[in-house]
Tab-separated table of C-alpha atoms and ligand atoms in Angstrom:
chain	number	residue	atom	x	y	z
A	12	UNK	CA	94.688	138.131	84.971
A	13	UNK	CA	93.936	136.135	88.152
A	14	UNK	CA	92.749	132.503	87.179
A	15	UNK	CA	89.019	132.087	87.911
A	16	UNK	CA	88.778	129.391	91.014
A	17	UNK	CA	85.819	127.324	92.281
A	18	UNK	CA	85.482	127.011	95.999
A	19	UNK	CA	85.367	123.657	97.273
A	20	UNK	CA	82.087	122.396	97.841
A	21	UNK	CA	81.608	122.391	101.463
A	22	UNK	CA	81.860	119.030	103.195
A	23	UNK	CA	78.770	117.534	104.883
A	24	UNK	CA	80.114	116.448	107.917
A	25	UNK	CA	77.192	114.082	109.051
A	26	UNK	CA	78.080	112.206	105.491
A	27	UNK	CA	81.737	112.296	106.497
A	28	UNK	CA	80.595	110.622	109.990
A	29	UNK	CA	78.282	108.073	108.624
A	30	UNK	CA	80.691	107.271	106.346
A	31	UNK	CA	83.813	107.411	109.219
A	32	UNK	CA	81.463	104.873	111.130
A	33	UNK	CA	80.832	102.177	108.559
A	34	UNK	CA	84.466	101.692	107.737
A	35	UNK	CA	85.184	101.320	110.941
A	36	UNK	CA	82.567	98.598	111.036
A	37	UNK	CA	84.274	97.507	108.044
A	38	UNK	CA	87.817	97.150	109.262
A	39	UNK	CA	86.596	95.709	112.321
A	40	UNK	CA	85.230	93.028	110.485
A	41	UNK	CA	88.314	92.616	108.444
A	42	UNK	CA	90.524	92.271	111.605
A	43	UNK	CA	87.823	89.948	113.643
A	44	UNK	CA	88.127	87.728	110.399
A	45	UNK	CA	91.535	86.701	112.016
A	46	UNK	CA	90.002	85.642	115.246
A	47	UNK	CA	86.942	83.763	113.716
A	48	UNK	CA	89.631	81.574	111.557
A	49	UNK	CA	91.623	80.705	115.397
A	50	UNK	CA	87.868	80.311	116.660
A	51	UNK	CA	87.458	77.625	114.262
A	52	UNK	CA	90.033	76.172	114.110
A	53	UNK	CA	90.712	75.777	117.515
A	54	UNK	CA	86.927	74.844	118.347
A	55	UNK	CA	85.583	77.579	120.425
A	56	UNK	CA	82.480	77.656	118.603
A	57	UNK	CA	82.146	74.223	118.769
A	58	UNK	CA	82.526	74.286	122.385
A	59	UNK	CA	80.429	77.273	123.254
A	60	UNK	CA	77.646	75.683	120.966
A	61	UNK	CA	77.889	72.505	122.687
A	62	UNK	CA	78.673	73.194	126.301
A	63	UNK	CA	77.498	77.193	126.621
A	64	UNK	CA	77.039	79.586	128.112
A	65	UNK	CA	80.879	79.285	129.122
A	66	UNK	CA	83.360	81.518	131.072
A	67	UNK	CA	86.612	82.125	129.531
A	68	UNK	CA	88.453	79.672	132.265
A	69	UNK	CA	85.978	77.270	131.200
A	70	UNK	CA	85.882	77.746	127.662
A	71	UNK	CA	90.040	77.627	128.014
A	72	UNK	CA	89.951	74.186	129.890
A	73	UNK	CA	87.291	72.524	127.513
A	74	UNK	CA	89.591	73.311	124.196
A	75	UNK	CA	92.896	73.175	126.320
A	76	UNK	CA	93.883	76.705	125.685
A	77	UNK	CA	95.575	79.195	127.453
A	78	UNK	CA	92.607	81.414	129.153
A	79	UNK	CA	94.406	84.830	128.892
A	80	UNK	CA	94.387	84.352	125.323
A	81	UNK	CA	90.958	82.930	124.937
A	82	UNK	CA	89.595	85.893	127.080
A	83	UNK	CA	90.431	88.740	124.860
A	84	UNK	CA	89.150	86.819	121.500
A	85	UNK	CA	85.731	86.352	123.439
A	86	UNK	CA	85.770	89.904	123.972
A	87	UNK	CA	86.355	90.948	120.732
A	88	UNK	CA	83.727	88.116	119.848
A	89	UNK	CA	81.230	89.827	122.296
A	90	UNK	CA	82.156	93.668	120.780
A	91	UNK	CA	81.857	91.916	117.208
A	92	UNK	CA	77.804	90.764	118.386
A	93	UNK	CA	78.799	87.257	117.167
A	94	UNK	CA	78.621	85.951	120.693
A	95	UNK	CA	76.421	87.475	124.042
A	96	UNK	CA	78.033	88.660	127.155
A	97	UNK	CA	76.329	88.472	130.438
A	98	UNK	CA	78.176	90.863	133.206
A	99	UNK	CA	77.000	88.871	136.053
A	100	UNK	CA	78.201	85.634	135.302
A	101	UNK	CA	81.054	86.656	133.429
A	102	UNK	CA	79.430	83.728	130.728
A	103	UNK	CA	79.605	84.346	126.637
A	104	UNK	CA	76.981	82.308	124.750
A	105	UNK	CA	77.156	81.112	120.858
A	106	UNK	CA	73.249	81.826	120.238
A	107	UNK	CA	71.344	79.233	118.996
A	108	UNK	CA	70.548	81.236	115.861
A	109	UNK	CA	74.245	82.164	115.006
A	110	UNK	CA	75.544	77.864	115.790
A	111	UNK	CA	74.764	76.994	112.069
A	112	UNK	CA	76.824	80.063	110.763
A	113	UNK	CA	79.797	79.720	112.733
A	114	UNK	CA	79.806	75.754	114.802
A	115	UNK	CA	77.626	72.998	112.643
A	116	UNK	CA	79.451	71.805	109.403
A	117	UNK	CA	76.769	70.554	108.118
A	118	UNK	CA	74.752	73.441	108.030
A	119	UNK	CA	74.351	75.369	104.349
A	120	UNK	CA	75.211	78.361	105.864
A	121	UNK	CA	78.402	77.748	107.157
A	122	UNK	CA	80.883	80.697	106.591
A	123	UNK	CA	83.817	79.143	108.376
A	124	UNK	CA	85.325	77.889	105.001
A	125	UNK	CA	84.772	81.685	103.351
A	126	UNK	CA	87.055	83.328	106.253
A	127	UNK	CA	89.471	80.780	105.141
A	128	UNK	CA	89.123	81.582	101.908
A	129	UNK	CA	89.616	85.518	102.566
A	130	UNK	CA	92.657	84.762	104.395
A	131	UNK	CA	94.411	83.177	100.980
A	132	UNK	CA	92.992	86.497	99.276
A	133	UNK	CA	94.934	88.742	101.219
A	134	UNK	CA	98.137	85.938	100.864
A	135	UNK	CA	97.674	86.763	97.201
A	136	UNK	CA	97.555	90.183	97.397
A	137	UNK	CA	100.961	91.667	96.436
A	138	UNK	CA	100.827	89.172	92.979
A	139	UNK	CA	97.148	91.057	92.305
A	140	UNK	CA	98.449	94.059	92.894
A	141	UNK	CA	100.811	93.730	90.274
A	142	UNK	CA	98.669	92.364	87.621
A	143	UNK	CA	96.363	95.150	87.995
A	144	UNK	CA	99.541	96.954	86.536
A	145	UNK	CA	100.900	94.524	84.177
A	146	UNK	CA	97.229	93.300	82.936
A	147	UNK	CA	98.344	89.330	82.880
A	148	UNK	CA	96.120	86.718	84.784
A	149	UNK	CA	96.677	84.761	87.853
A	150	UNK	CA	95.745	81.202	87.580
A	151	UNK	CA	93.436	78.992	89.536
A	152	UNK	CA	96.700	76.686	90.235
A	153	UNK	CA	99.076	80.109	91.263
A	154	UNK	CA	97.342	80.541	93.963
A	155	UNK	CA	98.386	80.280	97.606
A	156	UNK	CA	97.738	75.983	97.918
A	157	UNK	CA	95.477	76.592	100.936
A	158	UNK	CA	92.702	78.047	98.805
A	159	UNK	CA	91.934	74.796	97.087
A	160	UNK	CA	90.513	73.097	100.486
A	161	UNK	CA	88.778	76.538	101.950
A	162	UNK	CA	86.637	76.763	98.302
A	163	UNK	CA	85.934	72.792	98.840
A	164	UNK	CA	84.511	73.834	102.585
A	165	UNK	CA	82.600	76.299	101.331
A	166	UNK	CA	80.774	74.856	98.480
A	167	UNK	CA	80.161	71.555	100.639
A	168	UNK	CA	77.217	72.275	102.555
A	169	UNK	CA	75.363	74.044	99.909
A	170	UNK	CA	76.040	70.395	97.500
A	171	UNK	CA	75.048	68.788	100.964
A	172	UNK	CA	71.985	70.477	100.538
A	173	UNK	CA	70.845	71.393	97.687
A	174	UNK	CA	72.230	69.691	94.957
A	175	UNK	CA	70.285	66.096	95.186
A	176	UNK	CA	67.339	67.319	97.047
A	177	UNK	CA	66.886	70.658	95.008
A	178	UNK	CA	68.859	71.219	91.660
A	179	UNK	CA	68.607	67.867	89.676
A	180	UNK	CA	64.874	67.559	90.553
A	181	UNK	CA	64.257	71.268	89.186
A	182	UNK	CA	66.129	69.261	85.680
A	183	UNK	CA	63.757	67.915	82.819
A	184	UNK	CA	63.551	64.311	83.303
A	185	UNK	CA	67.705	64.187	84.719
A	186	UNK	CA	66.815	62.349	88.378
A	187	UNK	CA	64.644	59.394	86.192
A	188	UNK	CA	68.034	59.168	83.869
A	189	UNK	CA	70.405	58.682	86.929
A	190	UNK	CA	68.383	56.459	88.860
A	191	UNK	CA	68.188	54.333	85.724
A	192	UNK	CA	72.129	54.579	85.375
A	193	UNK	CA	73.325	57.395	83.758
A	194	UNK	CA	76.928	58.593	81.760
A	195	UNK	CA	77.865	61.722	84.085
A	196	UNK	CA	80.694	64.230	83.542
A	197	UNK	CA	81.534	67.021	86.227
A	198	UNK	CA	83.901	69.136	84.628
A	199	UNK	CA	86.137	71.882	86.777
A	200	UNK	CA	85.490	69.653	89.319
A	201	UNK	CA	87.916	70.843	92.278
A	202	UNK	CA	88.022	68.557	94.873
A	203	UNK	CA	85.122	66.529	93.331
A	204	UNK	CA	82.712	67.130	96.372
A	205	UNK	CA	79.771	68.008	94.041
A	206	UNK	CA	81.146	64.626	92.156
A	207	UNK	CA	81.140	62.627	95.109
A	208	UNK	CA	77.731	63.694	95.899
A	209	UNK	CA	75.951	62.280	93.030
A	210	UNK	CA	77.545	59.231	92.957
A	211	UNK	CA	76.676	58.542	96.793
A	212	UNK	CA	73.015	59.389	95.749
A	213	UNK	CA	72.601	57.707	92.107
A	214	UNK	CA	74.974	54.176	92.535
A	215	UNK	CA	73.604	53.186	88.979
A	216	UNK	CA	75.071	56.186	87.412
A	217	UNK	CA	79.312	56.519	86.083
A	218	UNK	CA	80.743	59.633	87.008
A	219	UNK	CA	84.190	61.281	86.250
A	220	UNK	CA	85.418	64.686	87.260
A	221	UNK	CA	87.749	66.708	85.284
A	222	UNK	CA	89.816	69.966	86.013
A	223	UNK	CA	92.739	71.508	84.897
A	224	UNK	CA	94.538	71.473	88.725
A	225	UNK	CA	96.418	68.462	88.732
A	226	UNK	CA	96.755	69.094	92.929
A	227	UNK	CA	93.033	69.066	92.895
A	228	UNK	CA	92.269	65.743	90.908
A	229	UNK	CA	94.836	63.621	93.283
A	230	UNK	CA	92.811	65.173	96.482
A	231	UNK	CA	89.889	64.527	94.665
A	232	UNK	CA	90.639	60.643	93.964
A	233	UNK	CA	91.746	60.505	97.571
A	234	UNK	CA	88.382	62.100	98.412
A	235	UNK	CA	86.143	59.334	96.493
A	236	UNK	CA	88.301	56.267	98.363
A	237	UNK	CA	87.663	57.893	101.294
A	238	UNK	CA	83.673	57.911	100.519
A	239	UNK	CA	83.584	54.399	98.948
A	240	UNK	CA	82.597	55.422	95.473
A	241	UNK	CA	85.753	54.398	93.794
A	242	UNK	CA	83.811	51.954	91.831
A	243	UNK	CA	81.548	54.205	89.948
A	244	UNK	CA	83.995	57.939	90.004
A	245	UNK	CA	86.783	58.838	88.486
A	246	UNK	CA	88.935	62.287	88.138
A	247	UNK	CA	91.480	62.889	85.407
A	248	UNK	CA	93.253	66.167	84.690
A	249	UNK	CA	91.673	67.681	82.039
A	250	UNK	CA	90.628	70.930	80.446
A	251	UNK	CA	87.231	71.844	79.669
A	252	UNK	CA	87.852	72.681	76.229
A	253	UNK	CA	89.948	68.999	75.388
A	254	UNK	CA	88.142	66.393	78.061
A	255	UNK	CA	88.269	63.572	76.401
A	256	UNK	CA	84.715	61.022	76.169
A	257	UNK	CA	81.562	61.732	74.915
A	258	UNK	CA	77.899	60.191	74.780
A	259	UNK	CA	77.691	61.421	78.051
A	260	UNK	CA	74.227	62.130	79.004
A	261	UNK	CA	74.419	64.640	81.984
A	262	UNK	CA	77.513	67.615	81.842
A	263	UNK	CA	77.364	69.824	85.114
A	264	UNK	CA	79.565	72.461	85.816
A	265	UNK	CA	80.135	73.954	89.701
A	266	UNK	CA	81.291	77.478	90.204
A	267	UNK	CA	83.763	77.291	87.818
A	268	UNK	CA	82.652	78.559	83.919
A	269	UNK	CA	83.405	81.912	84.722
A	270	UNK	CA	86.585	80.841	85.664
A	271	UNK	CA	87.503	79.881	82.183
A	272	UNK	CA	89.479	82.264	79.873
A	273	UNK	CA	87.245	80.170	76.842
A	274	UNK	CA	83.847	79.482	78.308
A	275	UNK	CA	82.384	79.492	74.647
A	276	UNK	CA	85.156	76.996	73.571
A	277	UNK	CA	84.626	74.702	76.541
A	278	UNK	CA	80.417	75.031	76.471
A	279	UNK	CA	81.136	73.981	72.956
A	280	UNK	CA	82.818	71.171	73.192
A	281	UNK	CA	80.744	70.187	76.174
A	282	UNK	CA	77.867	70.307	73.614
A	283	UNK	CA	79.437	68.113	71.775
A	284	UNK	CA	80.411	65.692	74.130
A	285	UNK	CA	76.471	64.925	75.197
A	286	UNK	CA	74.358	62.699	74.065
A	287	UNK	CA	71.563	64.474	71.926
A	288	UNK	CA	69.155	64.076	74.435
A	289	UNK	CA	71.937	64.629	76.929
A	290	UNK	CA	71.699	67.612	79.083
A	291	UNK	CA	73.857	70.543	80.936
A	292	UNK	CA	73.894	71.903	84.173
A	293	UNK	CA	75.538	74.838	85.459
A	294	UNK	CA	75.687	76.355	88.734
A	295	UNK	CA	77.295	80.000	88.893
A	296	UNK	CA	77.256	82.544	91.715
A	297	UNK	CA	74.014	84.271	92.418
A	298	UNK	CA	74.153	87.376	90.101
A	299	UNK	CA	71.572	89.853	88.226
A	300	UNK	CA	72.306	90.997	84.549
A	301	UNK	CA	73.023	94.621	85.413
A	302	UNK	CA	75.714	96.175	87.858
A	303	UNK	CA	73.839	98.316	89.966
A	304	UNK	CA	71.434	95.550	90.496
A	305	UNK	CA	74.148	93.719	92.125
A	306	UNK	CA	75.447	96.520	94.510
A	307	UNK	CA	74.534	94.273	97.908
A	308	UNK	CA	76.170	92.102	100.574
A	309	UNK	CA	76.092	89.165	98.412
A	310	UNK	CA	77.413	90.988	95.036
A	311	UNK	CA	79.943	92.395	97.675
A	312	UNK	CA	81.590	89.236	98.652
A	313	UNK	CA	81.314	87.877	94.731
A	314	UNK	CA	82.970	91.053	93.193
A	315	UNK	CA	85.411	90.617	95.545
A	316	UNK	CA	86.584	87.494	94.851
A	317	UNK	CA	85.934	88.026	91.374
A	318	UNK	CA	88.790	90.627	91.644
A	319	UNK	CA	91.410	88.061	93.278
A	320	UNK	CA	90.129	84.964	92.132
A	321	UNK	CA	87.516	84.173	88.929
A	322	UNK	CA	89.045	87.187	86.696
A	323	UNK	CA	92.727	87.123	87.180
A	324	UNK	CA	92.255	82.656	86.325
A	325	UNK	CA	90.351	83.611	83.409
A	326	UNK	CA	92.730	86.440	82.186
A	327	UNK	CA	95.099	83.539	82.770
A	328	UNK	CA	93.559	81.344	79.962
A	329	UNK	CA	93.957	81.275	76.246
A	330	UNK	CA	91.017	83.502	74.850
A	331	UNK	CA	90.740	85.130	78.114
A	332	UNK	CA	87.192	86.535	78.307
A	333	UNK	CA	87.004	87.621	81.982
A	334	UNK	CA	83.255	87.459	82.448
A	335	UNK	CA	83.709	87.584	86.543
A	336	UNK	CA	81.918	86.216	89.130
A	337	UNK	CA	78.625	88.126	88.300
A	338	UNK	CA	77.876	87.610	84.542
A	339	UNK	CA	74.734	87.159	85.317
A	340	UNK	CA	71.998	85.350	83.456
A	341	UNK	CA	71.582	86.550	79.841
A	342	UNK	CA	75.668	87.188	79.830
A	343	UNK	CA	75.765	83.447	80.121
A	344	UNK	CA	72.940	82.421	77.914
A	345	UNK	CA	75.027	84.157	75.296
A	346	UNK	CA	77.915	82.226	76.333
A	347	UNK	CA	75.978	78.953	75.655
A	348	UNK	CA	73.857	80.170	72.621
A	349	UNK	CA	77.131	81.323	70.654
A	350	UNK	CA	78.125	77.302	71.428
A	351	UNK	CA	75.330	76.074	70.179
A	352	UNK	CA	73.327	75.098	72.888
A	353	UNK	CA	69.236	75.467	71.599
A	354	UNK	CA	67.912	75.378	74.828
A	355	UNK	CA	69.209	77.576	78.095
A	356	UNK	CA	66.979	78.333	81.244
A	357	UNK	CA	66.970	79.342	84.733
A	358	UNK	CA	65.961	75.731	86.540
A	359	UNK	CA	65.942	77.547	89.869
A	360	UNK	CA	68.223	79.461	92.661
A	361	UNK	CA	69.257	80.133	96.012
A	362	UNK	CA	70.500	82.975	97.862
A	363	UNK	CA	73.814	82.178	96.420
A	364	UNK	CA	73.469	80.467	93.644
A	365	UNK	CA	71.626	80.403	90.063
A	366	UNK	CA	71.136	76.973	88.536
A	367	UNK	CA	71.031	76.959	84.638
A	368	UNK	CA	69.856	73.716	82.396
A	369	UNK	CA	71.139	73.781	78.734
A	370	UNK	CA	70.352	71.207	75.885
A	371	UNK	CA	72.477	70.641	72.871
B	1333	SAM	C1	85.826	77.989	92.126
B	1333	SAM	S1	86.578	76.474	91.723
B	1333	SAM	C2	85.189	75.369	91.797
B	1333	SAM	C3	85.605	73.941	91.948
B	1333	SAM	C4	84.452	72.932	92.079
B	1333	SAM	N1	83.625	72.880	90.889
B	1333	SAM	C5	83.589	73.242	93.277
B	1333	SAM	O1	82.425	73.603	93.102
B	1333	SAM	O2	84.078	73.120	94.417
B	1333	SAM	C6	86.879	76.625	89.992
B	1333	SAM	C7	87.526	75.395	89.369
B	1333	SAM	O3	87.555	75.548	87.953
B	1333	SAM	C8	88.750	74.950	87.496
B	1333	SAM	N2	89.006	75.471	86.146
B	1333	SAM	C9	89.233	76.748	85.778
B	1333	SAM	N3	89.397	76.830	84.448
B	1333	SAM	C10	89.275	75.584	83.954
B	1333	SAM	C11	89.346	75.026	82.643
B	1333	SAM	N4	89.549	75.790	81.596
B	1333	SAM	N5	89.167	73.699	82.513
B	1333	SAM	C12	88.940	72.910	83.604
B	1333	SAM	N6	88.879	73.375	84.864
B	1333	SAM	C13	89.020	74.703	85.042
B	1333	SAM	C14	89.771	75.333	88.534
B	1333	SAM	O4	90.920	74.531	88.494
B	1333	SAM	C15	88.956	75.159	89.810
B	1333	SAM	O5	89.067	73.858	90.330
């Protein structure tokens, strides 16, 4: 007897188009990545923002590069809608409205440093790739080295910001404490920037910044000679479960508990480690509780580097709990309740970022 078959369902070919169209949106995106890495680094934004609207022989003698080559990337600039093309006078302009995104370093939305960091993503590909099959973790440290500066760039102008104007005032009582002079920790630290920026702002306050990444500590110290804070920060390599100190009376931690393969361990013995009265700060990627509340642009670019980046270094970690990039807020007041902590609130948020205070 003949097996009873089910005939395909029959494609919808305006789906098939849509969906044709956006991924080649998508991988044009991916490839123009490339281009807006040379564009920075070369300063072709920074020229067209200052001296535009430019031709590409101009544009070519300003950053004293070859025009041949600079005229095809402001074509696929102009194709891309990052830059505008006028036909009559052959002139490509950096609008006004796209400078802070792509030419002004101070600016908080500055995405130069998050093309960077894609480019180490796709470095690290291959060693992903095989721990999808083998199931072990990929360290923060494993990493291909350029990652450590890119994540620094990006982070910077949001701290710049946000993070003395915005996120300590939105505290209980934490701005009085380190204008007084205050006992600071900043633990996963990095490169310290978020360090570094408190200590410029509150010179009566102590700071020291620990992480794990030995690499990162030494360009961290370098970092605080560089800003004259030397006297008041310091950066040792150091775990966030075994820092060593305590009586400290303000513990923040920067885009980097979800990192940790024992956030409960090291939100414990960050607990411990404050003053009674002392209090924690954490800043984590923008995120909402549930999954399909994060299917957008933003939860795009965090689930991605979740994938290559925050899971794999917490899969790398003793314990090992992989809570990603978008744990979201009542994952993470679990996280800090199981430690202890009484108290755990939303203080505020950005776009990007949530901003949690905890008290022991
Ligand atoms: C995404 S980076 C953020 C760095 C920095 N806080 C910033 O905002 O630029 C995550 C950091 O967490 C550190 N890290 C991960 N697990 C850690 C642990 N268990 N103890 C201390 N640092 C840790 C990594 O070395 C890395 O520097």
């Amino acid at each position: 007897m003949a097996a009873a078959t089910t005939a395909p369902a029959p494609l919808d070919e305006a789906k098939l188009n849509a969906f044709v169209g956006k991924m080649v949106g998508d991988v044009g995106a991916t490839l123009t990545g490339a281009l807006v890495i040379i564009g920075d680094r070369l300063g072709l934004y920074r020229a067209l923002a200052e001296q535009g609207p430019l031709t590409s022989e101009a544009l070519a003698q300003s950053t004293g590069t070859h025009e041949r080559y600079v005229r095809e990337w402001l074509a696929n600039q102009a194709a891309s809608g990052y830059l505008e093309y006028d036909p009559a006078t052959r002139q490509f302009t950096l609008p006004p409205e796209h400078q802070p995104v792509l030419a002004d370093e101070t600016s908080p939305v500055m995405l130069c440093g998050l093309y960077q960091i894609a480019q180490t993503l796709y470095a690290d590909e291959p060693a992903i790739t095989d721990a999808f099959k083998s199931g072990r973790g990929f360290g923060w440290h494993e990493h291909d080295s350029r990652l450590f500066a890119a994540t620094e760039r990006f982070f910077r102008p949001g701290y710049n910001a946000h993070l003395v104007a915005d996120w300590i005032p939105a505290l209980d009582g934490v701005e009085a404490k380190l204008r007084a002079g205050a006992s600071v920790a900043d633990v996963g630290c990095g490169l310290g920037t978020s360090t570094i920026v408190m200590a410029k702002a509150f010179p009566a306050s102590k700071f020291v910044g620990f992480d794990y990444h030995d690499g990162s500590i030494a360009a961290a110290r370098r970092s605080a000679e560089r800003a004259g804070v030397g006297d008041r920060v310091r950066f040792e390599v150091a775990s966030a479960q075994t820092f060593p100190g305590s009586g400290f009376d303000f513990i923040t931690c920067f885009d980097c508990v979800h990192d940790m393969g024992d956030p409960v361990g090291a939100a414990a013995h960050m607990r411990a480690a404050l003053k009674p009265d002392g209090t924690f700060m954490m800043v984590e990627p923008f995120a909402n509780d549930k999954l399909e509340d994060n299917l957008n642009p933003v939860g795009r670019v965090y689930y991605a580097a979740s994938t290559i980046l925050c899971t794999p270094s917490s899969l790398a970690q003793e314990v090992g709990l992989g809570l990603g990039a978008q744990a979201g807020e009542e994952r993470m007041r679990a996280v800090f309740t199981q430690a202890g902590f009484t108290q755990f609130r939303r203080a505020t948020e950005t776009p990007f970022n949530l901003v949690f205070e905890a008290r022991p």
